[in-house]
């Protein structure tokens, strides 16, 4: 009997030991599991701008709101900010006790709204809310009103430094672009929808938001004497900073010039004559980057990168083609009688220009001279000259396999333009005559037109206009340096000869001294350039595109400028020439 009892006791003890061992193993597995989750999952979340589980557990007792997306910022060439700015704006926290109603009228006045609207929105508040105006912009509180606002609703309203990406003002910087918030996926951060915001999106997206929050009790009442808590990603490299080539003061002054000249549609491009850097690029009509309707492309589309009919500025290309192919000599004499006699073509000067050579014909923009050249040239010769001068192809700075991007192309939706249409019979001499004077199917962008001038100043070498200079980490160290470089020539192409570029520059000087640009003779600098008036149709109505492209000062060229006035009246004087002169005077004053 004793033996049986001892055997049962032994079995029971062994079972208890097994159970204890099982519990210990389970506890060890659970501990290892929790440690793994805290370690690896926390790291994983941090890499994507998230938070560790420890931080998330604390957040369960907090109410907060994002005040900065962590997105990269833009500056001009001097380091002046183009995006980013801090405004002190009110954040409303849920009013679980209805305490705001006692001061509703005073609060509504300070928040620029009505009492009814304020209390209705506050009553239904389930999470903190940045208070915005009717346009959706965060309300800015004047320093004189801040103390009074906080005193009226302690713990229910806090003032926070909110990162505002753009100023709520129209401007002509469509090259910068705008942000797009998708309504159906509101939890995701806004993304770049156009301009540099879009083309540099992979670099700008950042690693996480900055939050401001407060601790609350189980009933969501704020804990007293506990200050607001700010939490941000702990990564010293982000957000990145993109330094552009833009000169912000110059950009702003040219924007004002386009307004004072009542320029409704068009563009102004200013390039550094030394390396083709974009110093200013203004597009009209203006857009407001803080309020963009993506469906309305007329405002936010960058007209400096859109191709339109160039008119007589294309005569520079025709002259280059004629000189390069040897179908004309610089001093050959032409005779203009007004009417050309073929193809329904006539010169803009009804009585004709009389006898003149190539340079003189370019200076006075004689259609008859260039109609003769158009008949002598074949389509391949005209196309080759255009390509050699940077037309009918994109010229904006670009590179491959840079910063993890297979194609790094900052200029957003830059158009190629064209010389001949895809279905045009270029063997028809009438087609070539119209092409030679910059009509028919010819399309050129203002950026290409300004860069054409830089090309002639460099004896035929085509540069790639650059708008981004450097991408830096938050600590100032360099991530990417984007050096200025030449635009590669298309396969089978060659540059124009130095003598051809020299002849064309001399002709552009004559444009100002006694040609179609004579109104520019009394400007601060001695200037050179070429005017153009292109005939087009808009909604079936005849209109003109007015151009002037050129450089200055002649003695030591510093800037190349293209001005386009779109959809002008057929009876209007060339507004582009006058605006070009004003831009050049502005550049002279700031130099």
Coordinates of C-alpha atoms in Angstrom, one line a residue:
X1 CA 0.0 0.0 0.0
X2 CA 2.8 2.4 0.9
X3 CA 4.5 1.5 -2.4
X4 CA 1.4 2.4 -4.3
X5 CA 1.0 5.7 -2.5
X6 CA 4.7 6.6 -3.1
X7 CA 4.3 5.8 -6.8
X8 CA 1.2 8.0 -7.2
X9 CA 3.0 10.9 -5.5
X10 CA 6.0 10.5 -7.8
X11 CA 3.8 10.6 -10.9
X12 CA 2.0 13.7 -9.6
X13 CA 5.3 15.5 -8.9
X14 CA 6.5 14.7 -12.3
X15 CA 3.4 16.1 -13.9
X16 CA 3.8 19.3 -11.9
X17 CA 7.4 19.5 -13.1
X18 CA 6.4 19.0 -16.7
X19 CA 3.7 21.7 -16.4
X20 CA 6.1 24.1 -14.7
X21 CA 8.7 23.4 -17.4
X22 CA 6.0 24.0 -20.1
X23 CA 5.0 27.3 -18.6
X24 CA 8.6 28.4 -18.4
X25 CA 9.2 27.5 -22.0
X26 CA 6.1 29.4 -23.0
X27 CA 7.1 32.4 -21.1
X28 CA 10.5 32.3 -22.6
X29 CA 9.0 32.1 -26.1
X30 CA 6.7 35.0 -25.4
X31 CA 9.6 37.1 -24.1
X32 CA 11.7 36.4 -27.1
X33 CA 8.7 37.2 -29.4
X34 CA 8.0 40.5 -27.7
X35 CA 11.7 41.4 -27.9
X36 CA 11.7 40.6 -31.6
X37 CA 8.6 42.6 -32.3
X38 CA 9.9 45.6 -30.3
X39 CA 13.3 45.4 -32.0
X40 CA 12.8 44.4 -35.6
X41 CA 9.3 45.9 -36.1
X42 CA 10.4 49.1 -34.5
X43 CA 13.3 49.4 -36.8
X44 CA 11.1 48.5 -39.8
X45 CA 8.6 51.3 -38.9
X46 CA 11.4 53.8 -38.4
X47 CA 12.8 53.2 -41.8
X48 CA 9.5 54.3 -43.3
X49 CA 9.0 57.3 -41.1
X50 CA 6.9 55.4 -38.6
X51 CA 7.3 54.9 -34.8
X52 CA 8.4 52.1 -32.6
X53 CA 5.9 50.1 -30.6
X54 CA 7.0 51.8 -27.4
X55 CA 6.2 55.2 -29.0
X56 CA 2.9 53.9 -30.4
X57 CA 1.8 52.7 -26.9
X58 CA 2.5 56.1 -25.6
X59 CA 0.5 57.6 -28.4
X60 CA -2.6 55.7 -27.3
X61 CA -2.7 58.2 -24.4
X62 CA -2.1 61.2 -26.6
X63 CA -4.0 63.3 -29.1
X64 CA -1.9 64.9 -31.8
X65 CA -1.7 66.3 -35.3
X66 CA 1.0 66.5 -38.0
X67 CA 2.5 70.0 -38.3
X68 CA 5.2 69.2 -40.9
X69 CA 5.2 66.5 -43.5
X70 CA 8.9 66.2 -43.5
X71 CA 9.1 66.9 -47.3
X72 CA 12.2 68.3 -48.8
X73 CA 12.4 72.1 -49.5
X74 CA 13.6 74.3 -52.4
X75 CA 15.8 77.3 -52.4
X76 CA 17.0 79.7 -55.0
X77 CA 20.7 80.0 -56.1
X78 CA 21.5 82.2 -53.1
X79 CA 19.8 79.9 -50.5
X80 CA 16.6 82.0 -50.2
X81 CA 13.6 79.7 -49.5
X82 CA 11.2 79.0 -52.4
X83 CA 9.1 76.6 -50.3
X84 CA 8.6 76.2 -46.6
X85 CA 7.7 78.8 -43.9
X86 CA 6.3 78.6 -40.4
X87 CA 3.0 80.2 -39.3
X88 CA 1.6 80.1 -35.8
X89 CA -1.9 78.6 -36.2
X90 CA -4.5 77.4 -33.7
X91 CA -5.2 73.7 -33.1
X92 CA -8.6 72.8 -31.6
X93 CA -8.7 69.8 -29.3
X94 CA -11.9 67.8 -28.6
X95 CA -14.1 69.7 -26.1
X96 CA -15.6 66.7 -24.2
X97 CA -17.2 69.0 -21.5
X98 CA -18.6 71.7 -23.8
X99 CA -16.5 74.4 -22.1
X100 CA -15.9 76.4 -25.3
X101 CA -19.5 77.5 -25.5
X102 CA -19.1 80.0 -22.7
X103 CA -16.7 82.1 -24.8
X104 CA -18.0 81.1 -28.2
X105 CA -18.6 84.6 -29.5
X106 CA -15.1 85.9 -28.6
X107 CA -13.4 82.8 -29.8
X108 CA -15.2 82.9 -33.1
X109 CA -14.1 86.5 -33.7
X110 CA -10.5 85.6 -33.0
X111 CA -10.7 82.6 -35.3
X112 CA -12.4 84.6 -38.1
X113 CA -15.6 82.6 -38.2
X114 CA -19.1 82.6 -36.8
X115 CA -20.0 81.3 -33.4
X116 CA -22.5 78.8 -34.8
X117 CA -20.0 77.3 -37.3
X118 CA -17.2 77.2 -34.7
X119 CA -19.3 75.4 -32.0
X120 CA -20.9 73.0 -34.5
X121 CA -17.5 71.9 -35.7
X122 CA -16.0 71.7 -32.3
X123 CA -18.9 69.7 -30.9
X124 CA -18.4 66.9 -33.5
X125 CA -14.6 66.9 -33.1
X126 CA -13.1 63.5 -32.5
X127 CA -9.4 64.4 -33.0
X128 CA -7.3 67.6 -33.0
X129 CA -8.0 70.0 -35.9
X130 CA -5.9 72.7 -37.4
X131 CA -8.2 75.7 -37.8
X132 CA -8.4 76.9 -41.4
X133 CA -10.0 79.7 -43.3
X134 CA -12.6 79.5 -46.1
X135 CA -9.8 78.9 -48.6
X136 CA -8.4 76.0 -46.6
X137 CA -5.3 77.9 -45.4
X138 CA -4.3 77.6 -41.7
X139 CA -5.5 80.7 -39.9
X140 CA -2.6 82.9 -38.7
X141 CA -3.0 84.4 -35.2
X142 CA -1.6 87.8 -34.6
X143 CA 0.9 87.9 -31.6
X144 CA -1.4 90.5 -29.9
X145 CA -4.3 88.1 -30.0
X146 CA -2.4 84.9 -29.0
X147 CA -2.5 85.3 -25.3
X148 CA -6.2 86.2 -25.2
X149 CA -7.1 83.2 -27.4
X150 CA -5.2 80.8 -25.2
X151 CA -6.8 82.3 -22.0
X152 CA -10.3 81.9 -23.3
X153 CA -10.0 78.2 -24.0
X154 CA -7.1 76.8 -21.9
X155 CA -6.2 73.3 -23.0
X156 CA -8.8 73.3 -25.8
X157 CA -6.8 75.5 -28.1
X158 CA -3.0 75.5 -28.6
X159 CA -0.9 77.6 -31.0
X160 CA 1.6 75.4 -33.0
X161 CA 4.3 76.3 -35.6
X162 CA 2.7 74.9 -38.8
X163 CA 4.9 74.3 -41.8
X164 CA 3.2 76.1 -44.8
X165 CA 4.8 75.0 -48.1
X166 CA 3.7 77.9 -50.3
X167 CA 2.6 81.5 -49.9
X168 CA -1.1 81.9 -50.8
X169 CA -0.3 84.2 -53.7
X170 CA -0.4 83.8 -57.5
X171 CA 3.0 83.8 -59.3
X172 CA 4.7 82.7 -62.5
X173 CA 6.8 79.8 -61.1
X174 CA 5.0 76.9 -62.7
X175 CA 8.4 75.2 -63.0
X176 CA 8.2 74.7 -59.2
X177 CA 4.8 72.9 -59.5
X178 CA 2.3 72.0 -56.7
X179 CA 1.2 69.3 -54.4
X180 CA -1.8 67.0 -54.9
X181 CA -3.9 65.6 -52.1
X182 CA -6.0 62.6 -53.2
X183 CA -9.3 62.8 -51.4
X184 CA -10.0 59.1 -51.6
X185 CA -6.7 58.4 -49.8
X186 CA -6.5 61.2 -47.3
X187 CA -4.3 59.2 -45.0
X188 CA -1.4 59.3 -47.5
X189 CA 0.9 62.3 -47.7
X190 CA 0.4 64.8 -50.6
X191 CA 2.6 64.1 -53.6
X192 CA 4.1 66.3 -56.3
X193 CA 1.7 66.8 -59.2
X194 CA 3.7 69.0 -61.5
X195 CA 7.0 70.8 -62.0
X196 CA 10.0 70.1 -59.7
X197 CA 7.6 68.8 -57.1
X198 CA 6.7 66.0 -59.4
X199 CA 10.1 65.3 -61.2
X200 CA 12.0 65.2 -57.8
X201 CA 9.2 63.4 -55.9
X202 CA 11.4 60.3 -55.0
X203 CA 14.0 62.6 -53.3
X204 CA 11.5 65.0 -51.6
X205 CA 9.1 62.5 -50.0
X206 CA 11.2 62.5 -46.7
X207 CA 11.1 59.9 -43.9
X208 CA 8.2 61.0 -41.7
X209 CA 6.0 63.7 -40.2
X210 CA 6.5 65.9 -37.2
X211 CA 3.7 65.6 -34.7
X212 CA 2.6 67.8 -31.9
X213 CA 0.5 66.1 -29.2
X214 CA -0.8 66.2 -25.7
X215 CA -1.5 63.6 -23.0
X216 CA -5.1 62.9 -22.0
X217 CA -6.9 60.8 -19.5
X218 CA -9.4 58.0 -20.1
X219 CA -12.2 60.5 -20.7
X220 CA -9.9 62.4 -23.2
X221 CA -9.5 65.4 -20.8
X222 CA -6.0 67.0 -21.1
X223 CA -3.7 66.2 -18.2
X224 CA -2.9 69.4 -16.4
X225 CA 0.6 70.8 -16.1
X226 CA 1.8 68.5 -19.0
X227 CA 3.2 70.5 -21.9
X228 CA 2.7 69.8 -25.5
X229 CA 5.0 67.1 -26.9
X230 CA 6.7 67.4 -30.3
X231 CA 8.0 64.3 -32.0
X232 CA 9.9 64.1 -35.2
X233 CA 11.9 61.5 -37.1
X234 CA 15.4 61.1 -35.7
X235 CA 17.3 61.2 -39.0
X236 CA 19.9 64.0 -39.4
X237 CA 19.9 63.5 -43.2
X238 CA 16.3 64.5 -43.9
X239 CA 14.5 66.5 -45.1
X240 CA 16.6 67.1 -48.2
X241 CA 17.2 70.6 -49.6
X242 CA 17.2 71.3 -53.3
X243 CA 19.1 74.4 -54.5
X244 CA 17.8 75.7 -57.8
X245 CA 19.6 78.0 -60.3
X246 CA 16.8 80.6 -60.0
X247 CA 17.5 84.1 -58.8
X248 CA 14.4 84.8 -56.6
X249 CA 14.7 88.6 -56.6
X250 CA 15.1 88.6 -60.4
X251 CA 12.2 86.2 -60.8
X252 CA 9.9 88.4 -58.6
X253 CA 10.9 91.6 -60.5
X254 CA 10.2 90.0 -63.9
X255 CA 6.8 88.7 -62.6
X256 CA 6.0 92.3 -61.7
X257 CA 7.1 93.5 -65.1
X258 CA 4.7 91.1 -66.8
X259 CA 1.9 92.4 -64.6
X260 CA 2.6 96.0 -65.3
X261 CA 2.8 95.2 -69.1
X262 CA -0.6 93.5 -68.8
X263 CA 0.8 90.3 -70.3
X264 CA -2.1 87.9 -70.3
X265 CA -0.5 84.8 -71.9
X266 CA 3.1 84.0 -72.6
X267 CA 6.5 83.5 -71.0
X268 CA 9.8 85.1 -70.2
X269 CA 13.0 83.1 -69.9
X270 CA 16.4 84.4 -68.7
X271 CA 19.4 82.2 -69.1
X272 CA 23.0 82.7 -67.9
X273 CA 24.9 83.3 -71.2
X274 CA 27.9 81.5 -69.7
X275 CA 26.4 78.1 -69.0
X276 CA 22.6 78.3 -69.9
X277 CA 21.5 78.1 -66.2
X278 CA 17.9 79.2 -65.8
X279 CA 18.0 82.4 -63.7
X280 CA 14.3 83.3 -64.2
X281 CA 11.4 81.6 -65.9
X282 CA 8.0 83.3 -65.8
X283 CA 4.8 81.9 -67.2
X284 CA 1.6 83.7 -67.7
X285 CA -1.2 83.5 -66.7
X286 CA 0.0 83.1 -63.1
X287 CA -1.1 80.2 -60.8
X288 CA -1.5 79.8 -57.1
X289 CA 0.5 76.7 -55.9
X290 CA -1.6 76.6 -52.7
X291 CA -4.8 76.3 -54.7
X292 CA -4.6 74.5 -58.0
X293 CA -7.4 72.7 -59.9
X294 CA -5.5 70.0 -61.8
X295 CA -8.4 69.9 -64.4
X296 CA -7.7 73.6 -65.4
X297 CA -4.3 73.3 -67.2
X298 CA -4.2 76.8 -68.6
X299 CA -2.8 78.3 -65.4
X300 CA -0.4 75.7 -63.9
X301 CA 1.0 74.6 -67.3
X302 CA 4.5 76.1 -67.8
X303 CA 4.3 78.0 -71.1
X304 CA 8.1 78.4 -71.1
X305 CA 8.3 74.7 -71.9
X306 CA 5.3 74.6 -74.4
X307 CA 6.0 74.8 -78.1
X308 CA 4.2 77.4 -80.3
X309 CA 4.7 78.9 -83.8
X310 CA 7.9 81.0 -83.7
X311 CA 7.5 83.2 -86.8
X312 CA 10.5 85.2 -87.8
X313 CA 12.8 84.2 -85.0
X314 CA 13.1 80.9 -86.9
X315 CA 14.8 82.9 -89.7
X316 CA 18.0 82.5 -87.7
X317 CA 17.7 78.7 -88.3
X318 CA 17.0 79.2 -92.0
X319 CA 20.0 81.5 -92.3
X320 CA 22.2 78.9 -90.5
X321 CA 21.0 76.1 -92.8
X322 CA 21.7 78.2 -95.9
X323 CA 25.2 79.1 -94.7
X324 CA 26.1 75.6 -93.6
X325 CA 24.9 74.0 -96.9
X326 CA 26.5 76.7 -99.0
X327 CA 23.4 77.7 -100.9
X328 CA 24.0 81.4 -100.1
X329 CA 27.0 83.7 -99.6
X330 CA 26.8 86.4 -96.9
X331 CA 27.1 89.3 -99.4
X332 CA 24.8 87.8 -102.1
X333 CA 22.2 90.4 -103.2
X334 CA 18.4 89.7 -103.0
X335 CA 15.6 91.9 -104.3
X336 CA 12.3 92.4 -102.4
X337 CA 9.4 94.0 -104.3
X338 CA 6.8 93.4 -101.6
X339 CA 4.9 90.5 -103.2
X340 CA 7.0 87.4 -103.7
X341 CA 4.9 86.2 -106.7
X342 CA 4.4 82.6 -105.6
X343 CA 2.6 80.6 -102.9
X344 CA 0.5 83.6 -102.0
X345 CA 3.5 85.0 -100.0
X346 CA 4.4 88.6 -99.6
X347 CA 6.7 90.6 -97.4
X348 CA 5.4 92.3 -94.3
X349 CA 6.6 95.6 -95.9
X350 CA 4.1 96.1 -98.8
X351 CA 6.4 98.3 -100.9
X352 CA 9.3 96.0 -100.4
X353 CA 12.8 96.3 -99.0
X354 CA 14.6 96.8 -102.3
X355 CA 18.1 95.2 -102.7
X356 CA 19.7 93.7 -99.6
X357 CA 22.0 90.9 -98.5
X358 CA 21.5 88.0 -96.0
X359 CA 22.5 90.0 -92.9
X360 CA 20.4 93.0 -94.0
X361 CA 17.5 90.7 -94.8
X362 CA 17.7 89.2 -91.3
X363 CA 17.9 92.6 -89.7
X364 CA 14.7 93.8 -91.3
X365 CA 13.1 90.3 -91.3
X366 CA 12.4 90.3 -95.0
X367 CA 10.2 87.4 -96.0
X368 CA 11.3 87.5 -99.6
X369 CA 14.9 86.8 -98.8
X370 CA 14.0 83.8 -96.7
X371 CA 11.4 82.5 -99.2
X372 CA 14.3 82.3 -101.7
X373 CA 16.4 80.4 -99.2
X374 CA 13.5 78.1 -98.4
X375 CA 13.2 77.1 -102.1
X376 CA 17.0 76.5 -102.3
X377 CA 17.2 74.3 -99.2
X378 CA 15.9 70.8 -98.9
X379 CA 14.0 69.6 -95.8
X380 CA 17.0 67.6 -94.4
X381 CA 19.2 70.7 -94.5
X382 CA 16.6 72.8 -92.6
X383 CA 16.0 70.0 -90.1
X384 CA 19.7 69.5 -89.5
X385 CA 20.3 73.2 -88.7
X386 CA 17.4 73.2 -86.3
X387 CA 18.7 70.2 -84.5
X388 CA 22.2 71.6 -84.4
X389 CA 20.8 74.7 -82.7
X390 CA 18.9 72.8 -80.1
X391 CA 15.4 72.8 -81.7
X392 CA 13.0 70.0 -82.4
X393 CA 14.4 68.1 -79.3
X394 CA 14.3 68.6 -75.6
X395 CA 17.3 70.5 -74.3
X396 CA 16.7 70.7 -70.5
X397 CA 19.4 69.2 -68.3
X398 CA 19.0 65.5 -67.8
X399 CA 21.0 62.4 -66.8
X400 CA 20.6 58.7 -66.4
X401 CA 20.9 56.5 -63.3
X402 CA 21.2 59.3 -60.8
X403 CA 20.1 59.0 -57.2
X404 CA 18.4 55.8 -58.0
X405 CA 16.3 57.3 -60.8
X406 CA 16.7 55.6 -64.2
X407 CA 16.0 59.0 -65.9
X408 CA 16.7 62.3 -63.9
X409 CA 14.9 65.0 -65.8
X410 CA 14.0 68.1 -63.7
X411 CA 12.1 70.0 -66.5
X412 CA 8.6 68.8 -66.3
X413 CA 6.8 68.0 -69.5
X414 CA 9.2 69.9 -71.7
X415 CA 8.0 69.7 -75.3
X416 CA 10.3 68.9 -78.2
X417 CA 8.7 71.2 -80.8
X418 CA 8.9 70.5 -84.5
X419 CA 10.2 71.7 -87.9
X420 CA 8.0 69.6 -90.2
X421 CA 4.7 67.8 -89.4
X422 CA 4.6 64.1 -89.5
X423 CA 2.3 64.1 -92.5
X424 CA 3.8 67.2 -94.3
X425 CA 5.1 66.8 -97.8
X426 CA 8.5 68.6 -97.2
X427 CA 9.5 68.1 -100.8
X428 CA 6.9 70.7 -101.8
X429 CA 8.8 74.1 -102.2
X430 CA 5.7 76.0 -100.9
X431 CA 5.9 74.0 -97.7
X432 CA 9.6 74.8 -97.3
X433 CA 9.0 78.5 -98.0
X434 CA 6.5 78.7 -95.2
X435 CA 8.8 76.7 -92.9
X436 CA 11.7 79.0 -93.7
X437 CA 9.8 82.0 -92.3
X438 CA 8.8 80.1 -89.2
X439 CA 5.2 79.3 -90.1
X440 CA 3.3 76.1 -91.1
X441 CA 4.3 73.2 -88.8
X442 CA 7.3 74.9 -87.0
X443 CA 7.0 74.8 -83.2
X444 CA 9.5 76.2 -80.6
X445 CA 9.5 76.6 -76.9
X446 CA 10.6 79.8 -75.1
X447 CA 13.3 77.8 -73.3
X448 CA 14.6 76.5 -76.7
X449 CA 14.5 80.0 -78.1
X450 CA 16.6 81.5 -75.2
X451 CA 19.0 78.5 -75.4
X452 CA 19.4 79.1 -79.2
X453 CA 20.9 82.5 -78.3
X454 CA 23.3 80.8 -75.8
X455 CA 24.3 78.3 -78.6
X456 CA 25.2 81.2 -81.0
X457 CA 27.2 82.9 -78.2
X458 CA 29.2 79.7 -77.8
X459 CA 29.9 79.3 -81.5
X460 CA 27.4 76.5 -82.0
X461 CA 27.8 74.4 -78.8
X462 CA 24.4 73.6 -77.4
X463 CA 24.2 73.7 -73.6
X464 CA 21.6 72.0 -71.5
X465 CA 19.7 74.6 -69.5
X466 CA 19.9 73.6 -65.8
X467 CA 17.3 74.5 -63.1
X468 CA 18.6 72.3 -60.3
X469 CA 22.1 72.9 -59.1
X470 CA 22.5 70.8 -55.9
X471 CA 20.7 68.4 -53.6
X472 CA 21.9 68.5 -50.0
X473 CA 21.1 66.6 -46.8
X474 CA 19.6 68.4 -43.8
X475 CA 23.0 68.8 -42.2
X476 CA 24.3 70.7 -45.3
X477 CA 26.4 67.9 -46.8
X478 CA 25.9 67.2 -50.5
X479 CA 23.9 64.3 -51.8
X480 CA 24.0 65.3 -55.5
X481 CA 25.9 67.9 -57.5
X482 CA 24.4 68.5 -60.9
X483 CA 27.2 70.1 -63.0
X484 CA 26.4 72.2 -66.0
X485 CA 27.0 70.4 -69.3
X486 CA 26.4 70.5 -73.0
X487 CA 23.3 68.9 -74.5
X488 CA 24.4 65.8 -76.6
X489 CA 23.9 66.2 -80.3
X490 CA 21.5 63.7 -82.0
X491 CA 23.2 60.8 -83.8
X492 CA 24.5 61.9 -87.2
X493 CA 24.3 65.6 -86.3
X494 CA 27.1 68.1 -86.1
X495 CA 27.4 71.6 -84.7
X496 CA 27.3 74.7 -86.9
X497 CA 30.5 76.4 -87.9
X498 CA 32.0 79.2 -85.8
X499 CA 31.8 81.5 -88.9
X500 CA 28.0 80.8 -89.2
X501 CA 27.5 81.7 -85.5
X502 CA 29.6 84.9 -86.0
X503 CA 27.5 86.0 -89.1
X504 CA 24.2 85.4 -87.2
X505 CA 25.4 87.4 -84.2
X506 CA 26.4 90.3 -86.4
X507 CA 23.0 90.2 -88.1
X508 CA 21.3 90.3 -84.6
X509 CA 23.3 93.4 -83.8
X510 CA 22.0 95.0 -87.0
X511 CA 18.4 94.1 -85.9
X512 CA 18.8 96.7 -83.1
X513 CA 20.9 99.3 -84.8
X514 CA 18.7 99.7 -87.8
X515 CA 16.2 96.8 -88.1
X516 CA 13.0 95.6 -86.5
X517 CA 14.5 96.1 -83.0
X518 CA 15.5 99.7 -83.4
X519 CA 13.3 100.7 -80.4
X520 CA 16.0 99.0 -78.2
X521 CA 18.9 101.3 -79.3
X522 CA 18.6 103.6 -76.3
X523 CA 18.6 100.9 -73.6
X524 CA 21.2 100.8 -70.8
X525 CA 23.2 98.1 -72.5
X526 CA 23.9 97.6 -76.2
X527 CA 21.7 94.8 -77.2
X528 CA 21.3 92.3 -80.0
X529 CA 18.4 90.0 -81.0
X530 CA 15.7 88.9 -83.3
X531 CA 12.0 89.8 -83.4
X532 CA 9.2 87.5 -84.6
X533 CA 5.5 87.6 -85.3
X534 CA 3.8 84.3 -86.0
X535 CA 0.3 84.1 -87.5
X536 CA -2.0 81.5 -85.9
X537 CA -5.6 80.8 -85.1
X538 CA -7.4 80.6 -81.8
X539 CA -10.9 79.3 -81.8
X540 CA -11.0 80.1 -85.5
X541 CA -10.0 83.7 -84.9
X542 CA -6.7 85.1 -86.4
X543 CA -4.2 86.0 -83.6
X544 CA -0.4 86.6 -83.4
X545 CA 2.3 85.2 -81.3
X546 CA 4.9 87.9 -80.7
X547 CA 8.5 87.1 -80.0
X548 CA 11.8 88.7 -79.2
X549 CA 15.0 86.8 -78.4
X550 CA 18.4 88.2 -77.8
X551 CA 21.3 89.0 -75.5
X552 CA 23.3 91.7 -73.8
X553 CA 25.5 93.5 -73.3
X554 CA 27.1 93.0 -76.8
X555 CA 30.6 93.6 -75.5
X556 CA 30.5 90.9 -72.9
X557 CA 27.2 88.9 -73.1
X558 CA 25.9 88.0 -69.7
X559 CA 22.3 87.0 -70.3
X560 CA 20.2 85.4 -73.0
X561 CA 16.5 86.3 -72.9
X562 CA 13.4 85.0 -74.7
X563 CA 10.0 86.8 -74.5
X564 CA 6.8 85.3 -75.9
X565 CA 3.5 87.2 -76.0
X566 CA 0.8 84.7 -77.0
X567 CA -2.6 85.3 -78.6
X568 CA -2.1 89.0 -79.2
X569 CA -4.3 91.0 -81.5
X570 CA -3.2 91.0 -85.2
X571 CA -3.2 94.8 -85.0
X572 CA -1.2 95.1 -81.8
X573 CA 2.4 96.4 -81.8
X574 CA 5.1 94.0 -80.8
X575 CA 4.8 94.0 -77.0
X576 CA 7.5 91.3 -76.8
X577 CA 10.2 93.8 -78.0
X578 CA 9.3 96.4 -75.4
X579 CA 9.2 93.8 -72.6
X580 CA 12.6 92.4 -73.7
X581 CA 14.0 95.9 -73.4
X582 CA 12.6 96.3 -69.9
X583 CA 13.9 92.9 -68.8
X584 CA 17.4 93.9 -70.1
X585 CA 17.3 97.2 -68.3
X586 CA 16.4 95.3 -65.1
X587 CA 19.3 93.0 -65.6
X588 CA 21.6 95.9 -66.1
X589 CA 20.5 97.6 -62.9
X590 CA 20.9 94.5 -60.8
X591 CA 24.4 93.7 -62.2

